[in-house]
Coordinates of C-alpha atoms in Angstrom, one line a residue:
Chain A
G1 CA 121.0 62.4 86.0
D2 CA 120.5 66.1 85.6
S3 CA 123.0 68.4 87.4
V4 CA 124.1 72.0 87.9
T5 CA 127.5 73.3 88.6
Q6 CA 128.1 76.8 89.7
M7 CA 131.2 78.7 90.7
E8 CA 132.2 78.3 94.3
G9 CA 132.1 81.3 96.5
P10 CA 132.2 83.4 98.4
V11 CA 132.5 86.3 96.0
T12 CA 133.4 89.7 97.4
L13 CA 133.0 92.8 95.2
S14 CA 133.0 96.5 95.7
E15 CA 129.9 98.5 95.0
E16 CA 129.4 99.3 91.3
A17 CA 131.7 96.4 90.2
F18 CA 130.7 94.0 87.4
L19 CA 129.4 90.6 88.5
T20 CA 129.5 87.2 86.8
I21 CA 128.5 84.0 88.5
N22 CA 129.2 81.0 86.2
C23 CA 126.7 78.2 85.9
T24 CA 126.8 75.1 83.6
Y25 CA 124.4 72.3 83.5
T26 CA 124.1 68.7 82.3
A27 CA 120.6 67.5 81.3
T28 CA 118.9 65.4 78.7
G29 CA 116.6 67.3 76.4
Y30 CA 115.9 71.0 76.8
P31 CA 115.5 72.0 80.4
S32 CA 114.2 75.3 81.8
L33 CA 116.9 77.3 83.6
F34 CA 116.5 79.5 86.7
W35 CA 118.4 81.8 89.0
Y36 CA 117.1 82.0 92.5
V37 CA 118.3 84.5 95.2
Q38 CA 118.3 84.0 99.0
Y39 CA 118.6 87.1 101.1
P40 CA 119.8 86.6 104.7
G41 CA 117.1 84.9 106.9
E42 CA 114.7 84.4 104.0
G43 CA 113.7 81.7 101.6
L44 CA 114.6 81.5 98.0
Q45 CA 113.0 83.9 95.5
L46 CA 113.0 83.5 91.7
L47 CA 115.3 86.1 90.2
L48 CA 115.0 85.2 86.5
K49 CA 114.4 82.3 84.2
A50 CA 114.8 81.2 80.6
T51 CA 112.9 78.3 79.0
K52 CA 114.6 77.8 75.7
A53 CA 117.9 78.2 73.9
D54 CA 119.1 81.8 73.4
D55 CA 116.4 83.2 75.7
K56 CA 117.6 86.0 78.0
G57 CA 116.1 86.3 81.4
S58 CA 116.4 89.6 83.2
N59 CA 115.3 91.2 86.4
K60 CA 116.5 93.9 88.8
G61 CA 119.5 94.6 86.5
F62 CA 120.6 90.9 86.5
E63 CA 120.7 89.0 83.2
A64 CA 121.4 85.5 82.1
T65 CA 121.3 83.9 78.6
Y66 CA 120.5 80.3 78.0
R67 CA 123.4 79.0 75.9
K68 CA 122.7 75.5 74.6
E69 CA 126.0 75.2 72.8
T70 CA 128.0 75.7 75.9
T71 CA 125.3 74.4 78.3
S72 CA 125.6 77.5 80.4
F73 CA 123.5 80.1 82.1
H74 CA 125.9 82.6 83.6
L75 CA 124.4 85.4 85.8
E76 CA 125.7 88.9 85.2
K77 CA 125.0 92.4 86.5
G78 CA 126.8 95.5 85.4
S79 CA 126.9 97.4 88.7
V80 CA 126.3 95.6 92.0
Q81 CA 124.9 97.3 95.1
V82 CA 125.3 96.4 98.8
S83 CA 121.7 95.3 98.7
D84 CA 122.6 92.5 96.2
S85 CA 124.5 90.7 98.9
A86 CA 122.9 87.3 99.1
V87 CA 123.3 83.6 98.1
Y88 CA 122.6 82.9 94.4
F89 CA 121.4 79.5 93.2
C90 CA 121.4 78.3 89.6
A91 CA 118.8 75.6 88.9
L92 CA 117.3 73.6 86.1
S93 CA 114.1 71.7 85.6
G94 CA 113.6 69.1 82.9
R95 CA 110.4 67.7 81.5
N96 CA 108.6 65.8 84.3
T97 CA 111.6 66.1 86.7
P98 CA 111.8 68.2 89.8
L99 CA 114.0 71.2 90.2
V100 CA 117.8 70.5 90.5
F101 CA 119.9 73.2 92.3
G102 CA 123.5 74.1 92.2
K103 CA 125.2 74.5 95.6
G104 CA 124.9 78.2 95.7
T105 CA 127.3 81.2 95.5
R106 CA 127.5 83.7 98.3
L107 CA 128.0 87.3 97.1
S108 CA 129.1 90.0 99.5
V109 CA 129.2 93.6 98.2
I110 CA 131.1 96.1 100.2
A111 CA 130.6 99.9 100.1
Chain B
E1 CA 99.0 87.6 99.3
A2 CA 100.4 84.5 97.6
Q3 CA 102.6 82.7 100.0
V4 CA 104.0 79.5 101.3
T5 CA 103.8 79.4 105.1
Q6 CA 106.0 77.1 107.3
N7 CA 105.7 76.5 111.0
P8 CA 107.6 76.6 113.2
R9 CA 110.4 78.9 112.0
Y10 CA 112.7 77.7 114.7
L11 CA 112.7 74.5 116.8
I12 CA 115.2 73.0 119.2
T13 CA 114.4 69.5 120.3
V14 CA 115.9 66.2 121.4
T15 CA 116.8 63.0 119.7
G16 CA 113.8 60.7 119.2
K17 CA 111.0 63.1 119.9
K18 CA 108.6 63.1 117.0
L19 CA 108.1 66.4 115.3
T20 CA 106.1 67.8 112.4
V21 CA 106.8 70.9 110.4
T22 CA 103.8 72.2 108.6
C23 CA 103.6 73.8 105.2
S24 CA 100.7 75.5 103.6
Q25 CA 100.2 77.3 100.3
N26 CA 97.4 79.5 99.2
M27 CA 98.0 79.5 95.5
N28 CA 96.2 76.3 94.6
H29 CA 99.4 74.8 93.4
E30 CA 99.6 71.1 92.5
Y31 CA 103.3 70.6 93.1
M32 CA 104.9 70.8 96.6
S33 CA 108.3 69.9 97.8
W34 CA 110.6 69.8 100.8
Y35 CA 114.3 70.7 100.8
R36 CA 117.0 70.8 103.3
Q37 CA 119.9 73.3 103.1
D38 CA 123.2 72.5 104.6
P39 CA 126.5 74.4 104.3
G40 CA 128.6 73.3 101.3
L41 CA 125.8 71.0 100.1
G42 CA 123.3 73.5 98.8
L43 CA 119.7 72.5 98.6
R44 CA 118.7 68.8 98.5
Q45 CA 115.2 67.6 97.9
I46 CA 113.7 65.4 100.6
Y47 CA 110.2 64.6 99.2
Y48 CA 107.9 66.0 96.6
S49 CA 104.3 65.7 95.7
M50 CA 102.8 66.1 92.2
N51 CA 99.3 66.3 93.5
V52 CA 97.0 65.2 96.3
E53 CA 97.7 61.7 97.6
V54 CA 100.8 61.5 95.3
T55 CA 104.2 61.7 97.0
D56 CA 107.7 60.7 95.8
K57 CA 111.1 60.4 97.3
G58 CA 113.7 63.0 96.5
D59 CA 117.4 62.7 97.0
V60 CA 117.6 62.4 100.8
P61 CA 114.3 60.9 102.0
E62 CA 115.7 58.7 104.8
G63 CA 114.3 59.6 108.3
Y64 CA 111.5 61.7 106.9
K65 CA 107.8 61.2 106.1
V66 CA 105.3 63.4 104.3
S67 CA 101.6 63.3 103.5
R68 CA 99.4 65.2 101.0
K69 CA 95.8 64.7 102.1
E70 CA 94.8 68.2 100.9
K71 CA 96.1 70.3 98.1
R72 CA 97.2 73.2 100.3
N73 CA 99.1 71.3 103.0
F74 CA 102.3 69.2 102.9
P75 CA 103.6 68.5 106.3
L76 CA 107.1 67.1 106.9
I77 CA 107.3 64.5 109.7
L78 CA 110.4 63.3 111.6
E79 CA 109.3 60.2 113.5
S80 CA 112.5 59.8 115.4
P81 CA 114.8 62.8 114.8
S82 CA 118.5 62.5 115.0
P83 CA 121.3 65.1 115.2
N84 CA 122.2 64.6 111.5
Q85 CA 118.8 66.1 110.7
T86 CA 119.8 69.4 112.2
S87 CA 119.4 71.7 109.2
L88 CA 117.5 74.5 107.6
Y89 CA 114.3 73.2 105.9
F90 CA 112.3 74.8 103.1
C91 CA 108.9 74.0 101.7
A92 CA 108.1 75.1 98.1
S93 CA 105.2 74.9 95.7
S94 CA 104.6 75.5 92.0
L95 CA 101.7 75.4 89.7
N96 CA 102.4 72.4 87.5
G97 CA 101.4 68.9 88.4
G98 CA 102.8 66.7 85.7
R99 CA 105.1 69.1 83.9
V100 CA 107.2 71.3 86.2
S101 CA 109.7 72.4 83.7
N102 CA 108.9 76.0 83.2
Q103 CA 107.1 77.1 86.3
P104 CA 109.1 78.6 89.1
Q105 CA 108.8 77.4 92.7
H106 CA 107.6 79.6 95.5
F107 CA 109.5 79.1 98.8
G108 CA 108.6 79.5 102.4
D109 CA 110.9 81.4 104.7
G110 CA 112.4 78.3 106.2
T111 CA 112.4 76.3 109.4
R112 CA 115.6 76.0 111.4
L113 CA 115.7 72.6 113.2
S114 CA 118.3 71.8 115.9
I115 CA 118.2 68.2 117.1
L116 CA 120.3 67.7 120.3

């Protein structure tokens, strides 16, 4: 079945550092890909999405590019802030199949 | 304001005492879903519903029931809760009924259940 693998955390970075959180997927066909973010004490929020190969999703300085050839959707940000501390989930959704999540990566940014 | 509302936010109860967690959305979404979140396991889907009166099992349905009598509501029922159901639960909804592939899900703020 469809699955998502993302890098294990926790990830700890200093403010203004570059962030990459790796995500790879296994799916039949051409799924849509998502990054969700969960701030402490809150539910998940959509951060960005891409619905076809080579699409780049972006939001709040975060970017991820749908790479069909490597089945990847890595999340990047050039300069993280303390307020970016959260848990990040990669997810996919195939045709007529519910959303499948990775296990989440906890990011801590220190000043 | 578009939102998914879960109640209660926190509940401590005892083994075997039936409980219901309510979920309501005001976006006229067709698709609704319940997840549980556990450390090291991420989010796992319990049940989902493509539309009114249509429900299906997710990955971990054992010990749970759901119903979808109205479009806006999707309650999660634990008939006889056990300690292994202690977890953080999330309800979510999205627009699509049959095709969910490109629509994001909107999540509630979560319900933390402790079963003693």
